[in-house]
XYZ file of C-alpha atoms in Angstrom:
712
model
C 78.119 -49.355 -98.187
C 80.627 -46.889 -96.802
C 81.602 -43.663 -98.584
C 84.746 -42.271 -97.005
C 86.342 -39.022 -98.105
C 90.127 -39.195 -98.269
C 92.786 -36.546 -98.753
C 94.089 -36.654 -102.292
C 96.447 -33.710 -102.635
C 96.564 -31.374 -105.577
C 97.549 -33.553 -108.547
C 94.750 -35.242 -110.450
C 97.135 -37.124 -112.734
C 99.115 -38.465 -109.786
C 96.024 -39.818 -108.057
C 94.675 -41.414 -111.247
C 98.064 -42.999 -111.909
C 97.976 -44.499 -108.417
C 94.415 -45.813 -108.796
C 94.444 -46.846 -112.406
C 97.947 -46.865 -113.814
C 100.580 -49.598 -114.116
C 101.439 -51.629 -111.076
C 97.882 -52.676 -110.191
C 98.302 -56.303 -111.257
C 97.820 -57.530 -107.683
C 94.167 -56.480 -107.638
C 91.355 -59.034 -107.807
C 90.211 -58.037 -111.285
C 91.713 -56.208 -114.214
C 91.438 -52.447 -113.686
C 88.831 -50.663 -115.733
C 86.890 -47.432 -115.649
C 83.243 -47.752 -114.705
C 81.787 -44.268 -115.010
C 82.532 -40.737 -116.211
C 80.957 -37.352 -115.524
C 78.428 -37.874 -118.324
C 77.135 -41.013 -116.597
C 78.258 -43.400 -119.301
C 80.473 -46.435 -118.929
C 84.054 -46.019 -120.093
C 86.468 -48.822 -120.934
C 89.726 -47.439 -122.313
C 91.318 -50.887 -122.353
C 94.843 -51.618 -121.311
C 96.477 -48.405 -122.518
C 96.526 -46.898 -119.030
C 99.737 -45.000 -119.563
C 98.242 -42.959 -122.415
C 94.767 -42.698 -120.906
C 95.761 -41.054 -117.621
C 97.042 -37.725 -119.026
C 93.934 -37.349 -121.190
C 91.563 -38.031 -118.287
C 93.497 -35.732 -115.979
C 93.382 -32.894 -118.538
C 89.629 -33.301 -119.037
C 88.994 -33.317 -115.285
C 91.213 -30.301 -114.615
C 89.966 -28.129 -117.510
C 87.296 -26.275 -115.422
C 90.014 -25.118 -113.001
C 91.191 -22.548 -115.531
C 87.742 -20.998 -115.712
C 87.391 -20.429 -111.958
C 86.471 -16.928 -110.842
C 89.061 -17.223 -108.088
C 92.636 -18.482 -107.822
C 93.112 -22.195 -108.461
C 93.347 -23.859 -105.025
C 96.372 -25.988 -104.197
C 94.136 -28.834 -102.979
C 91.644 -29.161 -105.820
C 91.151 -32.971 -105.982
C 88.095 -34.540 -104.300
C 88.550 -38.283 -103.597
C 85.804 -40.598 -102.262
C 86.310 -44.390 -101.883
C 82.987 -46.272 -101.679
C 83.103 -49.880 -100.441
C 80.615 -52.706 -99.868
C 80.709 -55.333 -97.157
C 82.445 -58.578 -98.110
C 79.152 -60.441 -97.624
C 77.331 -58.301 -100.233
C 76.714 -59.551 -103.742
C 79.041 -58.406 -106.524
C 77.507 -55.415 -108.309
C 77.785 -54.864 -112.042
C 79.643 -51.931 -113.640
C 76.303 -50.312 -114.474
C 75.133 -50.587 -110.860
C 78.376 -49.074 -109.578
C 77.999 -46.281 -112.158
C 74.545 -45.484 -110.766
C 75.929 -45.529 -107.213
C 78.714 -43.152 -108.221
C 76.193 -40.714 -109.753
C 74.058 -40.833 -106.597
C 77.050 -40.203 -104.320
C 78.182 -37.246 -106.428
C 74.661 -35.836 -106.379
C 74.493 -36.135 -102.583
C 77.927 -34.574 -102.085
C 77.074 -31.456 -104.081
C 79.833 -32.099 -106.605
C 77.496 -32.889 -109.505
C 73.804 -32.373 -108.620
C 71.297 -34.227 -110.794
C 69.964 -32.132 -113.663
C 72.782 -29.569 -113.343
C 74.873 -29.575 -116.552
C 77.356 -27.179 -114.967
C 78.322 -29.539 -112.129
C 81.931 -30.461 -111.480
C 83.562 -33.195 -113.519
C 84.291 -36.554 -111.954
C 85.267 -40.085 -112.791
C 84.946 -43.406 -110.930
C 87.545 -46.177 -110.942
C 86.783 -49.788 -110.098
C 89.810 -51.981 -109.514
C 88.250 -54.372 -106.987
C 84.921 -56.261 -107.054
C 83.603 -54.589 -103.895
C 84.658 -50.951 -104.082
C 85.219 -47.954 -106.306
C 87.155 -44.698 -106.061
C 85.530 -41.456 -107.207
C 87.838 -38.602 -108.234
C 86.428 -35.119 -108.886
C 87.786 -31.644 -109.517
C 86.665 -28.918 -107.126
C 85.590 -26.576 -109.895
C 82.192 -26.328 -111.556
C 82.013 -25.760 -115.293
C 80.401 -22.336 -114.776
C 83.462 -21.010 -112.920
C 82.119 -21.423 -109.387
C 83.206 -23.781 -106.590
C 80.817 -26.649 -105.691
C 78.779 -26.473 -102.503
C 80.231 -29.148 -100.179
C 78.370 -28.189 -97.005
C 77.690 -31.331 -94.911
C 78.874 -33.480 -97.800
C 79.837 -36.514 -95.687
C 76.552 -36.505 -93.788
C 74.592 -36.336 -97.035
C 76.666 -39.065 -98.701
C 76.180 -41.381 -95.717
C 72.422 -40.799 -95.801
C 72.343 -41.549 -99.549
C 74.381 -44.714 -98.946
C 71.674 -45.983 -96.587
C 69.111 -45.484 -99.392
C 71.317 -47.277 -101.917
C 71.735 -50.261 -99.577
C 67.995 -50.749 -99.633
C 67.751 -50.219 -103.381
C 70.383 -52.843 -104.218
C 69.673 -55.304 -101.407
C 72.990 -54.743 -99.617
C 73.841 -55.087 -95.959
C 72.057 -52.302 -94.066
C 74.492 -50.218 -92.037
C 73.715 -47.421 -89.591
C 74.671 -43.808 -90.004
C 76.769 -42.260 -87.287
C 75.127 -40.790 -84.198
C 78.302 -39.060 -82.922
C 78.766 -41.596 -80.125
C 81.635 -43.576 -81.646
C 85.139 -43.318 -80.239
C 87.692 -41.588 -82.405
C 89.710 -44.106 -84.330
C 93.496 -43.955 -84.614
C 94.621 -42.365 -87.848
C 96.659 -44.252 -90.429
C 99.709 -42.258 -89.368
C 99.191 -43.297 -85.730
C 98.885 -46.964 -86.707
C 102.026 -46.836 -88.852
C 103.936 -45.066 -86.081
C 102.877 -47.717 -83.559
C 104.062 -50.425 -85.957
C 107.430 -48.728 -86.387
C 107.833 -48.467 -82.617
C 106.912 -52.106 -82.025
C 103.643 -51.380 -80.197
C 100.743 -53.826 -80.326
C 98.283 -50.967 -80.763
C 98.375 -47.183 -81.306
C 98.809 -45.044 -78.144
C 95.310 -43.601 -78.592
C 93.801 -47.087 -78.234
C 95.932 -47.889 -75.178
C 94.962 -44.610 -73.533
C 91.260 -45.180 -74.241
C 91.342 -48.494 -72.396
C 93.345 -47.303 -69.402
C 91.373 -44.078 -68.908
C 88.059 -45.942 -69.240
C 89.150 -48.454 -66.620
C 90.140 -45.616 -64.284
C 86.753 -43.947 -64.827
C 84.816 -47.168 -64.250
C 86.241 -47.698 -60.745
C 86.605 -44.121 -59.513
C 84.230 -42.685 -56.928
C 85.659 -39.161 -56.938
C 87.713 -36.821 -59.092
C 90.849 -37.356 -57.003
C 90.425 -41.138 -57.249
C 90.034 -40.842 -61.035
C 93.252 -38.876 -61.503
C 95.116 -41.118 -59.059
C 94.038 -44.226 -60.984
C 95.293 -42.694 -64.237
C 98.710 -42.005 -62.758
C 98.919 -45.457 -61.166
C 98.307 -46.937 -64.629
C 101.591 -45.355 -65.762
C 100.008 -42.604 -67.858
C 101.213 -39.016 -67.966
C 98.517 -36.637 -66.749
C 98.024 -32.921 -67.341
C 95.151 -31.127 -65.588
C 93.617 -27.992 -67.061
C 92.653 -25.484 -64.353
C 90.628 -22.285 -64.260
C 91.863 -19.029 -62.646
C 90.028 -19.972 -59.453
C 91.964 -23.249 -59.228
C 89.129 -25.590 -60.217
C 89.907 -28.391 -62.681
C 88.122 -27.891 -66.005
C 89.638 -30.724 -68.027
C 92.531 -33.096 -68.463
C 94.790 -34.624 -71.079
C 96.895 -37.770 -71.058
C 99.973 -39.038 -72.848
C 101.715 -42.365 -73.088
C 105.335 -42.292 -71.879
C 107.666 -42.502 -74.850
C 105.053 -41.378 -77.397
C 106.571 -38.267 -78.964
C 106.383 -36.256 -82.152
C 109.259 -35.935 -84.600
C 110.256 -32.775 -82.733
C 110.504 -34.715 -79.464
C 107.315 -33.380 -77.857
C 104.862 -35.589 -75.974
C 101.639 -36.438 -77.824
C 98.727 -35.403 -75.587
C 95.082 -36.466 -75.934
C 92.233 -34.751 -74.135
C 89.528 -37.009 -72.730
C 87.037 -35.883 -75.367
C 89.531 -36.754 -78.135
C 89.699 -40.315 -76.805
C 85.910 -40.845 -76.679
C 82.817 -38.647 -76.287
C 82.089 -40.028 -72.810
C 85.634 -39.605 -71.457
C 85.539 -35.810 -71.206
C 85.831 -34.680 -67.603
C 82.193 -33.504 -67.287
C 80.937 -36.873 -68.573
C 83.294 -38.820 -66.325
C 82.181 -36.758 -63.298
C 78.583 -37.867 -63.854
C 79.564 -41.315 -62.582
C 80.078 -40.175 -59.010
C 78.226 -36.874 -58.779
C 75.171 -37.553 -56.652
C 76.010 -41.215 -55.996
C 73.957 -42.503 -53.041
C 76.122 -42.698 -49.923
C 74.960 -46.243 -49.149
C 76.812 -47.751 -52.122
C 80.332 -47.614 -50.739
C 79.149 -48.394 -47.195
C 77.504 -51.664 -48.222
C 80.638 -52.862 -49.996
C 82.835 -52.146 -47.002
C 80.483 -53.714 -44.506
C 82.641 -56.831 -44.243
C 80.033 -59.177 -45.699
C 82.516 -60.968 -47.988
C 85.750 -62.615 -46.929
C 87.093 -64.317 -50.092
C 87.450 -63.630 -53.786
C 84.842 -66.248 -54.652
C 82.370 -64.732 -52.186
C 82.970 -61.267 -53.647
C 82.373 -62.572 -57.170
C 79.204 -64.382 -56.110
C 77.961 -61.189 -54.478
C 78.834 -59.229 -57.622
C 76.960 -61.772 -59.758
C 73.888 -61.376 -57.571
C 74.030 -57.592 -58.044
C 74.312 -57.980 -61.826
C 71.331 -60.364 -61.831
C 69.247 -57.794 -59.988
C 70.296 -55.115 -62.478
C 69.505 -57.357 -65.468
C 65.975 -57.903 -64.174
C 65.154 -54.173 -64.324
C 67.618 -52.820 -66.892
C 66.031 -50.350 -69.301
C 62.640 -50.326 -67.573
C 62.888 -46.798 -66.133
C 62.852 -44.828 -69.397
C 65.292 -43.756 -72.091
C 67.432 -41.383 -70.031
C 67.675 -43.833 -67.123
C 68.443 -46.628 -69.568
C 71.244 -44.589 -71.143
C 72.846 -44.196 -67.710
C 72.446 -47.899 -67.001
C 74.300 -48.710 -70.224
C 77.271 -46.698 -68.897
C 77.206 -48.609 -65.611
C 77.084 -51.960 -67.425
C 79.973 -50.941 -69.679
C 81.989 -49.931 -66.609
C 81.331 -53.278 -64.960
C 82.386 -55.214 -68.065
C 85.581 -53.156 -68.340
C 86.447 -53.742 -64.694
C 85.662 -57.456 -64.607
C 87.598 -58.034 -67.840
C 90.705 -56.674 -66.111
C 90.288 -58.988 -63.084
C 88.752 -62.130 -64.640
C 90.461 -65.549 -64.734
C 93.165 -65.880 -67.348
C 91.255 -68.386 -69.494
C 88.388 -66.008 -70.227
C 90.139 -62.663 -69.981
C 90.718 -62.129 -73.702
C 87.094 -62.841 -74.631
C 85.921 -60.542 -71.841
C 88.243 -57.768 -72.946
C 86.873 -58.124 -76.475
C 83.336 -58.011 -75.053
C 84.140 -54.888 -73.022
C 85.722 -53.088 -75.990
C 82.786 -54.003 -78.212
C 80.174 -52.999 -75.646
C 81.715 -49.526 -75.230
C 79.606 -48.312 -78.162
C 76.490 -49.821 -76.584
C 77.346 -47.863 -73.437
C 77.008 -44.559 -75.293
C 73.351 -43.988 -76.134
C 72.697 -40.850 -78.256
C 70.441 -39.304 -75.601
C 70.677 -37.470 -72.319
C 71.371 -39.833 -69.448
C 70.326 -40.259 -65.845
C 73.189 -41.948 -64.021
C 71.647 -42.989 -60.728
C 68.883 -45.582 -60.911
C 68.321 -48.848 -59.076
C 69.896 -50.860 -61.899
C 72.900 -48.530 -62.050
C 73.278 -48.844 -58.277
C 73.416 -52.636 -58.511
C 76.013 -52.453 -61.287
C 78.163 -49.900 -59.411
C 78.031 -52.154 -56.366
C 79.108 -55.126 -58.501
C 81.997 -53.094 -59.923
C 83.252 -52.179 -56.456
C 82.952 -55.792 -55.319
C 85.126 -56.946 -58.224
C 87.743 -54.310 -57.411
C 87.681 -55.250 -53.736
C 88.036 -58.967 -54.592
C 91.666 -58.468 -55.632
C 92.649 -57.897 -51.998
C 90.910 -61.066 -50.745
C 92.197 -64.622 -50.563
C 91.169 -67.566 -52.751
C 89.244 -70.526 -51.328
C 88.740 -72.745 -54.376
C 85.259 -71.508 -55.282
C 86.444 -69.093 -57.958
C 85.512 -71.403 -60.846
C 81.790 -71.522 -60.113
C 81.787 -67.850 -59.134
C 83.398 -66.841 -62.432
C 80.764 -68.777 -64.405
C 78.009 -67.242 -62.299
C 79.220 -63.744 -63.199
C 79.465 -64.633 -66.885
C 75.880 -65.904 -67.028
C 74.632 -62.884 -65.084
C 76.369 -60.329 -67.282
C 75.192 -62.188 -70.415
C 71.613 -61.682 -69.212
C 72.329 -57.992 -68.627
C 73.761 -57.595 -72.122
C 70.652 -59.234 -73.612
C 68.565 -56.683 -71.711
C 70.814 -53.910 -73.052
C 70.366 -55.175 -76.603
C 66.596 -55.130 -76.176
C 66.734 -51.596 -74.775
C 68.685 -50.317 -77.784
C 66.466 -52.284 -80.154
C 63.340 -50.661 -78.743
C 64.977 -47.213 -78.925
C 66.180 -47.897 -82.507
C 69.822 -47.315 -81.594
C 71.115 -49.549 -84.396
C 74.859 -49.149 -83.828
C 74.469 -49.731 -80.088
C 72.199 -52.732 -80.636
C 74.765 -54.319 -82.934
C 77.565 -53.614 -80.434
C 75.580 -55.320 -77.666
C 74.923 -58.328 -79.929
C 78.630 -58.686 -80.670
C 79.497 -58.362 -76.984
C 76.973 -61.102 -76.272
C 78.805 -63.374 -78.692
C 82.087 -62.884 -76.803
C 80.328 -63.538 -73.499
C 78.892 -66.800 -74.812
C 82.376 -67.804 -75.917
C 83.814 -66.877 -72.507
C 81.113 -68.892 -70.723
C 81.852 -72.030 -72.722
C 85.608 -71.569 -72.255
C 85.005 -71.293 -68.506
C 82.897 -74.468 -68.450
C 85.603 -76.298 -70.359
C 88.291 -75.011 -67.997
C 86.350 -76.204 -64.975
C 86.248 -79.855 -66.121
C 88.744 -82.614 -65.461
C 89.267 -82.252 -61.719
C 87.998 -85.540 -60.376
C 84.535 -85.246 -61.891
C 83.722 -86.423 -65.409
C 80.564 -84.394 -65.719
C 82.291 -81.081 -65.081
C 81.200 -78.470 -62.597
C 78.152 -76.277 -62.477
C 77.771 -72.748 -61.303
C 76.533 -72.528 -57.724
C 73.978 -69.757 -57.368
C 74.767 -69.180 -53.736
C 73.741 -66.232 -51.614
C 76.714 -64.949 -49.647
C 74.758 -62.559 -47.438
C 71.204 -61.548 -46.693
C 69.626 -59.601 -49.571
C 66.956 -57.130 -48.485
C 64.848 -57.338 -51.650
C 65.368 -61.033 -52.483
C 62.274 -62.255 -50.546
C 60.112 -59.704 -52.300
C 61.346 -60.772 -55.740
C 61.065 -64.501 -55.083
C 57.639 -64.054 -53.523
C 56.421 -62.218 -56.611
C 57.339 -64.972 -59.067
C 56.685 -68.082 -56.957
C 53.043 -68.249 -58.223
C 54.287 -68.191 -61.829
C 56.533 -71.178 -61.108
C 53.705 -73.124 -59.484
C 51.458 -72.380 -62.460
C 54.030 -73.227 -65.165
C 55.716 -76.307 -63.680
C 53.498 -77.632 -60.875
C 55.324 -80.965 -60.589
C 58.739 -79.327 -60.212
C 57.676 -76.172 -58.414
C 58.588 -77.103 -54.836
C 61.927 -78.516 -55.911
C 62.799 -75.323 -57.834
C 61.615 -73.007 -55.050
C 63.848 -74.813 -52.574
C 67.062 -74.655 -54.636
C 69.887 -72.185 -54.199
C 69.494 -70.974 -57.783
C 65.863 -69.920 -57.181
C 66.691 -66.201 -56.491
C 68.612 -66.086 -59.784
C 65.652 -67.650 -61.593
C 63.318 -65.093 -60.026
C 65.575 -62.258 -61.254
C 65.574 -63.806 -64.736
C 61.773 -64.009 -64.755
C 61.669 -60.345 -63.774
C 63.905 -59.520 -66.714
C 61.731 -61.597 -69.063
C 58.619 -59.759 -67.907
C 60.363 -56.422 -68.517
C 61.195 -57.601 -72.043
C 57.501 -58.189 -72.770
C 57.153 -61.926 -72.045
C 54.514 -63.551 -69.844
C 56.684 -65.169 -67.124
C 54.529 -68.252 -66.513
C 53.979 -68.900 -70.218
C 57.676 -68.503 -71.069
C 58.724 -70.714 -68.167
C 56.322 -73.425 -69.302
C 57.706 -73.255 -72.846
C 61.354 -73.661 -71.861
C 60.563 -76.402 -69.339
C 59.025 -78.516 -72.112
C 62.133 -78.375 -74.310
C 63.366 -81.572 -72.700
C 63.469 -83.261 -69.291
C 65.820 -82.355 -66.478
C 67.305 -85.842 -66.122
C 69.993 -85.913 -63.451
C 70.428 -82.133 -63.368
C 71.811 -81.031 -60.029
C 69.740 -77.846 -60.138
C 66.535 -77.532 -62.144
C 66.441 -73.807 -61.355
C 69.873 -73.320 -62.859
C 68.884 -75.207 -66.005
C 65.796 -73.011 -66.319
C 67.914 -69.850 -65.983
C 70.074 -71.061 -68.857
C 67.075 -71.948 -71.043
C 65.382 -68.620 -70.362
C 68.582 -66.821 -71.292
C 68.838 -68.696 -74.598
C 65.131 -68.109 -75.308
C 65.377 -64.341 -74.799
C 68.627 -64.226 -76.719
C 67.114 -65.976 -79.740
C 64.080 -63.688 -79.565
C 66.310 -60.635 -79.598
C 68.314 -61.903 -82.561
C 65.197 -62.813 -84.544
C 63.922 -59.244 -84.266
C 67.296 -57.661 -84.972
C 68.105 -56.108 -88.335
C 71.543 -57.765 -88.483
C 71.604 -60.746 -86.084
C 75.044 -62.115 -85.266
C 76.134 -65.128 -87.263
C 77.221 -67.024 -84.167
C 77.643 -70.314 -85.971
C 80.138 -68.870 -88.431
C 82.743 -67.405 -86.097
C 85.762 -69.597 -85.506
C 86.998 -70.245 -81.983
C 90.260 -68.517 -81.242
C 89.182 -65.473 -83.217
C 88.088 -62.262 -81.509
C 85.621 -61.507 -84.226
C 81.889 -60.953 -83.975
C 78.719 -61.056 -86.013
C 79.018 -61.336 -89.761
C 82.440 -63.010 -89.810
C 82.761 -65.521 -92.682
C 83.354 -69.254 -92.122
C 86.744 -70.322 -90.759
C 89.687 -70.044 -93.116
C 90.544 -73.694 -92.326
C 87.946 -75.120 -94.708
C 86.190 -78.432 -94.168
C 86.813 -80.948 -96.952
C 85.110 -84.206 -97.845
C 87.933 -86.063 -96.078
C 87.552 -84.148 -92.790
C 85.969 -87.076 -90.963
C 88.999 -89.228 -91.787
C 91.521 -86.571 -90.795
C 94.184 -88.085 -88.472
C 94.705 -86.200 -85.233
C 98.489 -86.354 -85.172
C 101.205 -88.424 -83.565
C 99.471 -88.716 -80.213
C 96.675 -90.995 -81.498
C 95.730 -93.252 -84.371
C 92.093 -92.085 -84.297
C 90.561 -89.771 -86.872
C 88.339 -86.795 -86.119
C 85.188 -88.686 -87.130
C 86.029 -91.633 -84.877
C 86.685 -89.384 -81.882
C 83.448 -87.460 -82.364
C 81.331 -90.600 -82.829
C 82.728 -92.192 -79.684
C 82.685 -89.080 -77.477
C 79.386 -87.437 -78.504
C 77.459 -90.041 -80.539
C 74.189 -88.132 -80.307
C 75.708 -85.057 -81.964
C 78.192 -86.671 -84.370
C 76.281 -85.858 -87.578
C 75.715 -82.223 -86.555
C 79.353 -81.761 -85.597
C 80.761 -83.219 -88.804
C 78.401 -81.130 -90.968
C 79.413 -77.909 -89.186
C 82.160 -75.694 -90.725
C 83.471 -75.149 -87.177
C 84.456 -78.837 -87.045
C 87.750 -77.894 -88.709
C 88.655 -75.780 -85.690
C 87.491 -78.560 -83.371
C 89.917 -80.855 -85.195
C 92.736 -78.367 -84.683
C 92.122 -78.237 -80.904
C 91.880 -82.042 -80.686
C 95.108 -82.350 -82.655
C 96.805 -80.029 -80.184
C 95.435 -82.092 -77.285
C 96.683 -85.346 -78.816
C 100.131 -83.853 -79.315
C 100.196 -82.883 -75.645
C 99.358 -86.408 -74.477
C 95.601 -86.278 -73.893
C 93.265 -89.114 -74.831
C 91.030 -87.312 -77.389
C 87.880 -89.390 -76.831
C 87.967 -89.045 -73.046
C 88.830 -85.350 -73.242
C 86.034 -84.521 -75.691
C 83.487 -86.510 -73.674
C 84.634 -84.724 -70.523
C 84.126 -81.197 -71.863
C 80.873 -82.230 -73.567
C 79.545 -83.250 -70.146
C 80.260 -79.851 -68.611
C 76.824 -78.625 -69.636
C 73.905 -79.700 -71.798
C 74.554 -79.228 -75.511
C 70.907 -79.400 -76.564
C 70.449 -75.655 -76.941
C 73.740 -74.983 -78.764
C 73.379 -73.431 -82.216
C 76.778 -74.858 -83.203
C 77.832 -77.875 -81.158
C 81.234 -77.989 -82.880
C 81.905 -74.383 -81.963
C 80.831 -74.868 -78.335
C 83.052 -77.927 -78.010
C 85.957 -75.989 -79.505
C 85.496 -73.216 -76.950
C 85.392 -75.719 -74.104
C 88.503 -77.513 -75.357
C 90.311 -74.194 -75.545
C 89.363 -73.472 -71.943
C 90.365 -76.935 -70.759
C 93.768 -76.861 -72.483
C 94.421 -73.374 -71.145
C 93.393 -74.311 -67.595
C 95.604 -77.385 -67.512
C 98.640 -75.195 -68.094
C 97.753 -73.104 -65.049
C 95.028 -70.599 -64.215
C 92.441 -69.529 -61.680
C 89.650 -71.725 -63.005
C 91.763 -74.810 -63.645
C 94.121 -74.400 -60.657
C 96.984 -75.776 -62.752
C 95.856 -79.427 -62.700
C 97.449 -81.856 -65.161
C 95.218 -84.650 -66.525
C 96.078 -88.251 -65.822
C 98.381 -89.652 -68.454
C 99.116 -86.256 -69.973
C 102.606 -85.048 -70.733
C 103.962 -82.084 -68.858
C 103.162 -79.067 -70.994
C 106.113 -77.222 -72.455
C 105.918 -73.946 -74.277
C 106.741 -74.307 -77.969
C 110.080 -73.061 -79.120
C 110.307 -69.564 -80.514
C 108.661 -69.408 -83.908
C 106.691 -72.628 -83.434
C 102.888 -72.742 -83.330
C 100.482 -75.543 -82.581
C 97.856 -76.552 -85.120
C 95.133 -74.841 -83.066
C 97.148 -71.637 -82.896
C 97.721 -71.735 -86.644
C 93.994 -72.239 -87.268
C 93.095 -69.389 -84.933
C 95.675 -67.072 -86.504
C 94.514 -67.903 -90.035
C 90.902 -67.283 -89.033
C 91.862 -63.959 -87.455
C 93.677 -62.854 -90.606
C 90.673 -63.833 -92.725
C 88.387 -61.837 -90.426
C 90.581 -58.747 -90.609
C 90.788 -58.929 -94.393
C 87.036 -59.426 -94.792
C 85.857 -56.815 -92.311
C 84.826 -53.570 -93.966
C 86.045 -50.217 -92.581
C 84.316 -48.950 -89.471
C 81.679 -46.386 -90.040
């Protein structure tokens, strides 16, 4: 439940006419009044035109008894909305909520007959508008001190009382959102997003890679942003502001934003914390010439992230808060340099995780985990100047799995510290990382190997603390899986498994016991690397444990592929009907969806067809058939990229992998531009045309945007 005060101007009648008068026929339900200042339920019927002047006069009457001059802005307007997933409340329940909100605001305290007059209007099932007059009936003005804070706190109580979705009150760590005026201006100017949002991303990326103040300001200017430094009389820089070229006011002046106006952690003092006191060995190690290709740099970065994930959040709250910043910086940087197929999901993960990177505590920026993450960030930046040797696919997947483990650790840190908003942000970022991982696996298939490719957990240089870590957890492996122990300890993925066991121990698990549990899930069959399989199972086990303990776990099986949404998104807008199994897949094949699924993945056919995400799977298969693929062979190929046994939604995972495969075959780092045998040469659709998969993704995105409640 979100109460949000809005500016209403000075005319009560005008606002009521807008909320309740003629012209509201497009609303979900017929408009009706749900509460008045006396707490009763009012239903004046359909005579809105005659009702509005009477209501306005009754509300405004106390203005003429004020001891002071009547203010120009005397209307108090509070919309209160529920989440789309909440149950529909009755008029009486909304009336009670309106009374509670007015009591909390100070407009009409309980038991005070002289409180200000107000009325609530319900013209939608899931929200109301409260309109009050800023004049008490005893001639005084109401006490509105800290009204929004008090209303938000009361909303949290009401959520519990009525069994609604529990939200979190603000902790002053959220970025400032673009105003409605900024969004409308961006739309008029043909921009994809408001300038404030663009500046937030570019300045954050500059901060994440900078190692000094000069490097920070240089990176901002190289990004094409106007920069204005604020200096003290002694010449020292005390702050900065940025502007987007071409963004001007009506008077023709540039629109400037200070760092603190963009986000709390982008003020110059907070940005400086990233490099002030950084150990000198960090930059030296990166420039030591240990890596000679982009793939090697990414593998080295993945190793650093694994080491950070193993110890993230273990050094206390202040150290953990600094480590969240370092992880957010790494995600932001890698999202800008990642392969094309996964870049959008990673950018969504980075934007979502920004909130998780701002813990509401003091922060210590320089810990061992932060050092590993800073090193990984520099390696990713350095990789852009290195050549490609064909190992980028496995390296990209290695990074994705490593950073997913780190985000799980971050979610557990915030969960333990009861940082609810940050915990939810980390959970949503984890969803995008899972999507990116599956897209990457799908993109890596189809290049001469039916079973797909697996990440290679390869050391690219000697690691000083790797022997110590592997030596510590070797006994746990021998105890948990004695028959497989020597095989696992001799594999290249063993250091990564050791780092994962370290992380599990930090999260409160017994390493040997947990390893034994995940090893018994099923056999290892013809797995190329048992250690790698165990890393994946441990990751899923810790992830499920985190979600089970979370207040609002992400609904990962309800989010359609192609959407950039997160937890809580409703089922795909392309609904599954009783005839879905017999749905033809287009001109490229005579097979139906059910036939393709039963032939390609017979062991999962029933689960796939019962899953709402199967509609999106059908859309991707239809696109593939139209482009000349053989649907059965293609689906079997991406299904073989990695074991599906642990997938919560097999249909969704297969959709992600198909998206990655189709994207890679049109060119990209992971896919290397290969065209499948027998496939038509891909041609971009004509202007205005969209494939079935694109239409499904766009429809799902629109549904998500309509259903999502306002940010709090």
